[in-house]
Amino acid sequence: MGKKVKWSWTSAFIGAASATALTALINSKPKDPTFHLISIDLTSFKLNLPVLDAELLLTVHVTNPNIAPVHYSSTTMSILYDGSLLGSAQLEAGSQPSRSCKLLRLQARLNGLQLAHHAYKFFSDVTKREMVLDAKVDVEGAAKLALWEHKFKVHVDSHVTVDPLFLDVIDQENKSQLDLLLT
């Protein structure tokens, strides 16, 4: 018939430990965070003759899909219109738990003089009720899991179409790239 195999607790333990380590390794592979612009709210106009500067509040939904919580430093997001720097938004330093979602509220300031340089295109966008803005930001921080801490950098490119009259978000495409820093 066949040989009778003797059961070994050592072999079973090594097999279970190997399976657990492999599962942990697969689950710990860093994943890119996701970003989604929820809303844009006008908070103020400032007269800066001959143009108006605007201040906005951007509400951004951020998801950390990783098994490690992250801590990040403050940075500035650049807001571009027709290829030119239109303004910026400040991201304050903070943290986010593992596998969680969070709403960030970013104060943004738009330079009316820069918009005036693109007046013809801006008025054309107002009549179409579609204005395309791009945003770029690099966020640096660290992810910590038990005693292991690893620094990272996330680069985010956003392409957002908004209604310039009511500031409704019509469409958006957000791309993020996570890079682990080896230093």
C-alpha positions as protocol buffer text, in pm:
chain_id: "A"
residue {
  index: 1
  type: MET
  ca { x: 0 y: 0 z: 0 }
}
residue {
  index: 2
  type: GLY
  ca { x: 208 y: 284 z: 112 }
}
residue {
  index: 3
  type: LYS
  ca { x: 430 y: 406 z: 384 }
}
residue {
  index: 4
  type: LYS
  ca { x: 276 y: 553 z: 690 }
}
residue {
  index: 5
  type: VAL
  ca { x: 388 y: 914 z: 736 }
}
residue {
  index: 6
  type: LYS
  ca { x: 474 y: 1022 z: 1087 }
}
residue {
  index: 7
  type: TRP
  ca { x: 320 y: 1354 z: 1198 }
}
residue {
  index: 8
  type: SER
  ca { x: 570 y: 1621 z: 1298 }
}
residue {
  index: 9
  type: TRP
  ca { x: 476 y: 1926 z: 1505 }
}
residue {
  index: 10
  type: THR
  ca { x: 798 y: 2095 z: 1401 }
}
residue {
  index: 11
  type: SER
  ca { x: 710 y: 2067 z: 1031 }
}
residue {
  index: 12
  type: ALA
  ca { x: 356 y: 2194 z: 1097 }
}
residue {
  index: 13
  type: PHE
  ca { x: 490 y: 2491 z: 1295 }
}
residue {
  index: 14
  type: ILE
  ca { x: 746 y: 2581 z: 1024 }
}
residue {
  index: 15
  type: GLY
  ca { x: 475 y: 2557 z: 756 }
}
residue {
  index: 16
  type: ALA
  ca { x: 233 y: 2778 z: 951 }
}
residue {
  index: 17
  type: ALA
  ca { x: 506 y: 3032 z: 1028 }
}
residue {
  index: 18
  type: SER
  ca { x: 608 y: 3042 z: 660 }
}
residue {
  index: 19
  type: ALA
  ca { x: 247 y: 3095 z: 548 }
}
residue {
  index: 20
  type: THR
  ca { x: 199 y: 3372 z: 805 }
}
residue {
  index: 21
  type: ALA
  ca { x: 523 y: 3545 z: 702 }
}
residue {
  index: 22
  type: LEU
  ca { x: 429 y: 3526 z: 334 }
}
residue {
  index: 23
  type: THR
  ca { x: 81 y: 3669 z: 402 }
}
residue {
  index: 24
  type: ALA
  ca { x: 230 y: 3952 z: 611 }
}
residue {
  index: 25
  type: LEU
  ca { x: 481 y: 4030 z: 338 }
}
residue {
  index: 26
  type: ILE
  ca { x: 211 y: 4045 z: 69 }
}
residue {
  index: 27
  type: ASN
  ca { x: -18 y: 4264 z: 285 }
}
residue {
  index: 28
  type: SER
  ca { x: 262 y: 4499 z: 389 }
}
residue {
  index: 29
  type: LYS
  ca { x: 355 y: 4598 z: 33 }
}
residue {
  index: 30
  type: PRO
  ca { x: 302 y: 4976 z: 28 }
}
residue {
  index: 31
  type: LYS
  ca { x: 2 y: 5097 z: -170 }
}
residue {
  index: 32
  type: ASP
  ca { x: -54 y: 5443 z: -317 }
}
residue {
  index: 33
  type: PRO
  ca { x: -295 y: 5662 z: -119 }
}
residue {
  index: 34
  type: THR
  ca { x: -601 y: 5801 z: -297 }
}
residue {
  index: 35
  type: PHE
  ca { x: -718 y: 6160 z: -311 }
}
residue {
  index: 36
  type: HIS
  ca { x: -1057 y: 6299 z: -416 }
}
residue {
  index: 37
  type: LEU
  ca { x: -1157 y: 6668 z: -420 }
}
residue {
  index: 38
  type: ILE
  ca { x: -1500 y: 6687 z: -259 }
}
residue {
  index: 39
  type: SER
  ca { x: -1577 y: 7058 z: -268 }
}
residue {
  index: 40
  type: ILE
  ca { x: -1444 y: 7409 z: -324 }
}
residue {
  index: 41
  type: ASP
  ca { x: -1584 y: 7692 z: -112 }
}
residue {
  index: 42
  type: LEU
  ca { x: -1511 y: 8060 z: -167 }
}
residue {
  index: 43
  type: THR
  ca { x: -1416 y: 8215 z: 168 }
}
residue {
  index: 44
  type: SER
  ca { x: -1319 y: 8570 z: 66 }
}
residue {
  index: 45
  type: PHE
  ca { x: -1228 y: 8818 z: -203 }
}
residue {
  index: 46
  type: LYS
  ca { x: -946 y: 9067 z: -148 }
}
residue {
  index: 47
  type: LEU
  ca { x: -917 y: 9374 z: -363 }
}
residue {
  index: 48
  type: ASN
  ca { x: -563 y: 9397 z: -493 }
}
residue {
  index: 49
  type: LEU
  ca { x: -603 y: 9671 z: -755 }
}
residue {
  index: 50
  type: PRO
  ca { x: -654 y: 9625 z: -1044 }
}
residue {
  index: 51
  type: VAL
  ca { x: -763 y: 9264 z: -973 }
}
residue {
  index: 52
  type: LEU
  ca { x: -927 y: 9054 z: -703 }
}
residue {
  index: 53
  type: ASP
  ca { x: -748 y: 8780 z: -512 }
}
residue {
  index: 54
  type: ALA
  ca { x: -963 y: 8493 z: -388 }
}
residue {
  index: 55
  type: GLU
  ca { x: -935 y: 8263 z: -90 }
}
residue {
  index: 56
  type: LEU
  ca { x: -1087 y: 7917 z: -107 }
}
residue {
  index: 57
  type: LEU
  ca { x: -1141 y: 7620 z: 120 }
}
residue {
  index: 58
  type: LEU
  ca { x: -1069 y: 7289 z: -54 }
}
residue {
  index: 59
  type: THR
  ca { x: -1217 y: 6974 z: 102 }
}
residue {
  index: 60
  type: VAL
  ca { x: -1015 y: 6666 z: 4 }
}
residue {
  index: 61
  type: HIS
  ca { x: -1096 y: 6303 z: 90 }
}
residue {
  index: 62
  type: VAL
  ca { x: -776 y: 6103 z: 154 }
}
residue {
  index: 63
  type: THR
  ca { x: -754 y: 5725 z: 193 }
}
residue {
  index: 64
  type: ASN
  ca { x: -455 y: 5545 z: 348 }
}
residue {
  index: 65
  type: PRO
  ca { x: -489 y: 5182 z: 229 }
}
residue {
  index: 66
  type: ASN
  ca { x: -171 y: 5066 z: 407 }
}
residue {
  index: 67
  type: ILE
  ca { x: -135 y: 4860 z: 724 }
}
residue {
  index: 68
  type: ALA
  ca { x: 85 y: 5126 z: 883 }
}
residue {
  index: 69
  type: PRO
  ca { x: -24 y: 5466 z: 1014 }
}
residue {
  index: 70
  type: VAL
  ca { x: 152 y: 5761 z: 851 }
}
residue {
  index: 71
  type: HIS
  ca { x: 283 y: 6093 z: 978 }
}
residue {
  index: 72
  type: TYR
  ca { x: 351 y: 6367 z: 723 }
}
residue {
  index: 73
  type: SER
  ca { x: 510 y: 6711 z: 724 }
}
residue {
  index: 74
  type: SER
  ca { x: 352 y: 7035 z: 608 }
}
residue {
  index: 75
  type: THR
  ca { x: 382 y: 7125 z: 242 }
}
residue {
  index: 76
  type: THR
  ca { x: 240 y: 7354 z: -23 }
}
residue {
  index: 77
  type: MET
  ca { x: 22 y: 7243 z: -314 }
}
residue {
  index: 78
  type: SER
  ca { x: 60 y: 7436 z: -640 }
}
residue {
  index: 79
  type: ILE
  ca { x: -259 y: 7521 z: -831 }
}
residue {
  index: 80
  type: LEU
  ca { x: -210 y: 7575 z: -1206 }
}
residue {
  index: 81
  type: TYR
  ca { x: -437 y: 7728 z: -1471 }
}
residue {
  index: 82
  type: ASP
  ca { x: -350 y: 7702 z: -1839 }
}
residue {
  index: 83
  type: GLY
  ca { x: 4 y: 7595 z: -1742 }
}
residue {
  index: 84
  type: SER
  ca { x: 70 y: 7895 z: -1513 }
}
residue {
  index: 85
  type: LEU
  ca { x: 86 y: 7906 z: -1135 }
}
residue {
  index: 86
  type: LEU
  ca { x: -248 y: 8052 z: -1023 }
}
residue {
  index: 87
  type: GLY
  ca { x: -220 y: 7996 z: -650 }
}
residue {
  index: 88
  type: SER
  ca { x: -137 y: 7758 z: -370 }
}
residue {
  index: 89
  type: ALA
  ca { x: -290 y: 7567 z: -81 }
}
residue {
  index: 90
  type: GLN
  ca { x: -122 y: 7484 z: 247 }
}
residue {
  index: 91
  type: LEU
  ca { x: -125 y: 7127 z: 383 }
}
residue {
  index: 92
  type: GLU
  ca { x: -51 y: 7128 z: 755 }
}
residue {
  index: 93
  type: ALA
  ca { x: 155 y: 6850 z: 913 }
}
residue {
  index: 94
  type: GLY
  ca { x: -50 y: 6565 z: 1049 }
}
residue {
  index: 95
  type: SER
  ca { x: -108 y: 6192 z: 1066 }
}
residue {
  index: 96
  type: GLN
  ca { x: -351 y: 5930 z: 945 }
}
residue {
  index: 97
  type: PRO
  ca { x: -426 y: 5589 z: 1092 }
}
residue {
  index: 98
  type: SER
  ca { x: -379 y: 5270 z: 893 }
}
residue {
  index: 99
  type: ARG
  ca { x: -651 y: 5166 z: 649 }
}
residue {
  index: 100
  type: SER
  ca { x: -854 y: 5480 z: 707 }
}
residue {
  index: 101
  type: CYS
  ca { x: -1020 y: 5773 z: 532 }
}
residue {
  index: 102
  type: LYS
  ca { x: -990 y: 6136 z: 634 }
}
residue {
  index: 103
  type: LEU
  ca { x: -1123 y: 6473 z: 518 }
}
residue {
  index: 104
  type: LEU
  ca { x: -862 y: 6746 z: 487 }
}
residue {
  index: 105
  type: ARG
  ca { x: -958 y: 7111 z: 463 }
}
residue {
  index: 106
  type: LEU
  ca { x: -694 y: 7312 z: 279 }
}
residue {
  index: 107
  type: GLN
  ca { x: -684 y: 7692 z: 270 }
}
residue {
  index: 108
  type: ALA
  ca { x: -604 y: 7807 z: -83 }
}
residue {
  index: 109
  type: ARG
  ca { x: -520 y: 8149 z: -220 }
}
residue {
  index: 110
  type: LEU
  ca { x: -560 y: 8236 z: -589 }
}
residue {
  index: 111
  type: ASN
  ca { x: -370 y: 8526 z: -744 }
}
residue {
  index: 112
  type: GLY
  ca { x: -608 y: 8747 z: -946 }
}
residue {
  index: 113
  type: LEU
  ca { x: -318 y: 8901 z: -1140 }
}
residue {
  index: 114
  type: GLN
  ca { x: -221 y: 8559 z: -1276 }
}
residue {
  index: 115
  type: LEU
  ca { x: -583 y: 8499 z: -1375 }
}
residue {
  index: 116
  type: ALA
  ca { x: -587 y: 8840 z: -1550 }
}
residue {
  index: 117
  type: HIS
  ca { x: -297 y: 8721 z: -1769 }
}
residue {
  index: 118
  type: HIS
  ca { x: -534 y: 8452 z: -1896 }
}
residue {
  index: 119
  type: ALA
  ca { x: -845 y: 8674 z: -1913 }
}
residue {
  index: 120
  type: TYR
  ca { x: -954 y: 8567 z: -2262 }
}
residue {
  index: 121
  type: LYS
  ca { x: -937 y: 8196 z: -2175 }
}
residue {
  index: 122
  type: PHE
  ca { x: -1096 y: 8257 z: -1835 }
}
residue {
  index: 123
  type: PHE
  ca { x: -1398 y: 8439 z: -1983 }
}
residue {
  index: 124
  type: SER
  ca { x: -1428 y: 8164 z: -2244 }
}
residue {
  index: 125
  type: ASP
  ca { x: -1428 y: 7905 z: -1961 }
}
residue {
  index: 126
  type: VAL
  ca { x: -1691 y: 8105 z: -1770 }
}
residue {
  index: 127
  type: THR
  ca { x: -1923 y: 8104 z: -2073 }
}
residue {
  index: 128
  type: LYS
  ca { x: -1867 y: 7726 z: -2114 }
}
residue {
  index: 129
  type: ARG
  ca { x: -1901 y: 7687 z: -1735 }
}
residue {
  index: 130
  type: GLU
  ca { x: -1599 y: 7457 z: -1736 }
}
residue {
  index: 131
  type: MET
  ca { x: -1256 y: 7555 z: -1606 }
}
residue {
  index: 132
  type: VAL
  ca { x: -968 y: 7310 z: -1594 }
}
residue {
  index: 133
  type: LEU
  ca { x: -723 y: 7338 z: -1304 }
}
residue {
  index: 134
  type: ASP
  ca { x: -419 y: 7127 z: -1229 }
}
residue {
  index: 135
  type: ALA
  ca { x: -266 y: 7076 z: -887 }
}
residue {
  index: 136
  type: LYS
  ca { x: 68 y: 6926 z: -787 }
}
residue {
  index: 137
  type: VAL
  ca { x: 201 y: 6843 z: -443 }
}
residue {
  index: 138
  type: ASP
  ca { x: 480 y: 6637 z: -287 }
}
residue {
  index: 139
  type: VAL
  ca { x: 411 y: 6506 z: 63 }
}
residue {
  index: 140
  type: GLU
  ca { x: 693 y: 6362 z: 274 }
}
residue {
  index: 141
  type: GLY
  ca { x: 651 y: 6161 z: 588 }
}
residue {
  index: 142
  type: ALA
  ca { x: 710 y: 5834 z: 767 }
}
residue {
  index: 143
  type: ALA
  ca { x: 512 y: 5516 z: 814 }
}
residue {
  index: 144
  type: LYS
  ca { x: 566 y: 5332 z: 1140 }
}
residue {
  index: 145
  type: LEU
  ca { x: 479 y: 4970 z: 1207 }
}
residue {
  index: 146
  type: ALA
  ca { x: 591 y: 4841 z: 1549 }
}
residue {
  index: 147
  type: LEU
  ca { x: 961 y: 4933 z: 1568 }
}
residue {
  index: 148
  type: TRP
  ca { x: 999 y: 4974 z: 1192 }
}
residue {
  index: 149
  type: GLU
  ca { x: 978 y: 5331 z: 1057 }
}
residue {
  index: 150
  type: HIS
  ca { x: 1024 y: 5404 z: 690 }
}
residue {
  index: 151
  type: LYS
  ca { x: 1030 y: 5744 z: 521 }
}
residue {
  index: 152
  type: PHE
  ca { x: 825 y: 5802 z: 208 }
}
residue {
  index: 153
  type: LYS
  ca { x: 736 y: 6066 z: -48 }
}
residue {
  index: 154
  type: VAL
  ca { x: 402 y: 6083 z: -230 }
}
residue {
  index: 155
  type: HIS
  ca { x: 370 y: 6287 z: -547 }
}
residue {
  index: 156
  type: VAL
  ca { x: 12 y: 6380 z: -641 }
}
residue {
  index: 157
  type: ASP
  ca { x: -103 y: 6519 z: -977 }
}
residue {
  index: 158
  type: SER
  ca { x: -465 y: 6630 z: -1003 }
}
residue {
  index: 159
  type: HIS
  ca { x: -655 y: 6740 z: -1311 }
}
residue {
  index: 160
  type: VAL
  ca { x: -986 y: 6896 z: -1202 }
}
residue {
  index: 161
  type: THR
  ca { x: -1270 y: 7045 z: -1407 }
}
residue {
  index: 162
  type: VAL
  ca { x: -1482 y: 7293 z: -1212 }
}
residue {
  index: 163
  type: ASP
  ca { x: -1775 y: 7522 z: -1280 }
}
residue {
  index: 164
  type: PRO
  ca { x: -1614 y: 7869 z: -1242 }
}
residue {
  index: 165
  type: LEU
  ca { x: -1945 y: 8029 z: -1141 }
}
residue {
  index: 166
  type: PHE
  ca { x: -2061 y: 7795 z: -865 }
}
residue {
  index: 167
  type: LEU
  ca { x: -1725 y: 7621 z: -798 }
}
residue {
  index: 168
  type: ASP
  ca { x: -1882 y: 7277 z: -838 }
}
residue {
  index: 169
  type: VAL
  ca { x: -1641 y: 6992 z: -911 }
}
residue {
  index: 170
  type: ILE
  ca { x: -1749 y: 6850 z: -1249 }
}
residue {
  index: 171
  type: ASP
  ca { x: -1479 y: 6593 z: -1313 }
}
residue {
  index: 172
  type: GLN
  ca { x: -1136 y: 6498 z: -1181 }
}
residue {
  index: 173
  type: GLU
  ca { x: -847 y: 6265 z: -1234 }
}
residue {
  index: 174
  type: ASN
  ca { x: -601 y: 6217 z: -949 }
}
residue {
  index: 175
  type: LYS
  ca { x: -277 y: 6022 z: -973 }
}
residue {
  index: 176
  type: SER
  ca { x: -50 y: 5951 z: -683 }
}
residue {
  index: 177
  type: GLN
  ca { x: 286 y: 5779 z: -671 }
}
residue {
  index: 178
  type: LEU
  ca { x: 438 y: 5653 z: -349 }
}
residue {
  index: 179
  type: ASP
  ca { x: 817 y: 5628 z: -326 }
}
residue {
  index: 180
  type: LEU
  ca { x: 993 y: 5476 z: -28 }
}
residue {
  index: 181
  type: LEU
  ca { x: 1309 y: 5666 z: 66 }
}
residue {
  index: 182
  type: LEU
  ca { x: 1610 y: 5456 z: 148 }
}
residue {
  index: 183
  type: THR
  ca { x: 1796 y: 5716 z: 356 }
}
